[in-house]
Protein backbone atom coordinates (compact mmCIF):
# COMPACT_ATOMS: atom_id res chain seq x y z
CA MET A 1 0.00 0.00 0.00
CA VAL A 2 1.34 3.41 -0.98
CA LYS A 3 0.71 6.23 1.43
CA LYS A 4 0.62 9.74 0.03
CA VAL A 5 1.94 12.55 2.21
CA THR A 6 1.35 16.19 1.38
CA LEU A 7 3.66 18.81 2.84
CA ASP A 8 2.74 22.46 3.09
CA GLY A 9 5.02 25.22 1.86
CA ASP A 10 6.36 26.04 5.32
CA THR A 11 7.34 22.42 5.93
CA ILE A 12 9.11 22.19 2.58
CA LYS A 13 10.91 25.47 3.27
CA GLU A 14 12.10 24.18 6.67
CA LEU A 15 13.29 20.90 5.13
CA HIS A 16 15.35 22.86 2.57
CA ARG A 17 16.75 25.02 5.38
CA GLN A 18 17.79 21.96 7.39
CA GLU A 19 19.38 20.43 4.30
CA ASN A 20 21.36 23.64 3.69
CA ILE A 21 22.46 23.78 7.33
CA GLN A 22 23.74 20.20 7.18
CA TRP A 23 25.51 20.79 3.86
CA GLY A 24 27.13 23.94 5.27
CA LYS A 25 28.35 21.94 8.27
CA ASP A 26 29.65 19.10 6.10
CA ILE A 27 31.65 21.48 3.90
CA SER A 28 32.87 23.71 6.72
CA GLU A 29 34.23 20.96 8.93
CA ASN A 30 36.79 20.18 6.21
CA TYR A 31 38.17 23.72 6.16
CA LEU A 32 37.50 25.57 9.40
CA PRO A 33 39.48 25.36 12.61
CA GLU A 34 37.44 23.64 15.31
CA ASP A 35 37.03 26.77 17.43
CA ILE A 36 35.54 28.73 14.52
CA PHE A 37 33.36 25.80 13.45
CA ASP A 38 32.01 25.41 16.98
CA SER A 39 31.16 29.11 17.22
CA LEU A 40 28.98 29.18 14.10
CA SER A 41 25.19 29.21 14.18
CA ASP A 42 22.75 27.34 11.98
CA ASP A 43 22.20 30.62 10.12
CA ASP A 44 25.95 30.78 9.37
CA PHE A 45 25.99 27.23 8.02
CA GLU A 46 22.90 27.93 5.93
CA LYS A 47 24.55 31.05 4.50
CA ILE A 48 27.69 29.07 3.66
CA ALA A 49 25.64 26.47 1.78
CA ILE A 50 23.64 29.08 -0.13
CA THR A 51 26.78 31.03 -1.03
CA LEU A 52 28.54 27.88 -2.19
CA ASP A 53 25.54 26.92 -4.30
CA GLU A 54 25.57 30.38 -5.92
CA LYS A 55 29.31 30.07 -6.61
CA MET A 56 28.81 26.67 -8.20
CA MET A 57 26.02 28.06 -10.40
CA GLU A 58 28.31 30.86 -11.58
CA ASN A 59 30.84 28.20 -12.58
CA ASN A 60 33.67 30.61 -12.01
CA GLY A 61 36.07 28.21 -10.29
CA GLU A 62 35.55 29.45 -6.72
CA THR A 63 36.44 26.88 -4.09
CA GLU A 64 34.55 25.93 -0.98
CA ILE A 65 36.92 27.99 1.13
CA ALA A 66 36.15 31.13 -0.92
CA ALA A 67 32.44 30.57 -0.36
CA ILE A 68 32.99 30.13 3.38
CA GLU A 69 35.07 33.31 3.54
CA GLU A 70 32.47 35.30 1.63
CA ALA A 71 29.57 33.97 3.68
CA LEU A 72 31.30 34.75 6.98
CA GLY A 73 32.94 37.98 5.86
CA PHE A 74 36.53 37.19 6.83
CA LYS A 75 39.60 35.44 5.44
CA LEU A 76 40.81 32.18 6.93
């Protein structure tokens, strides 16, 4: 039996937000010192993910670290 589930717009938006937060964390843990990583909020990780996605869409060769630096506003 197949069960159909319908999600409202707010639920879908929150699922996308959580996905971005996790992606931001996954990318950042490879590049950030632990003390900086631990000090970041979910909003920071979401911003990193969104910025990285924008950089990838531009296809201009920016690396993950450049996206992190831009999202957080400082150089590592």
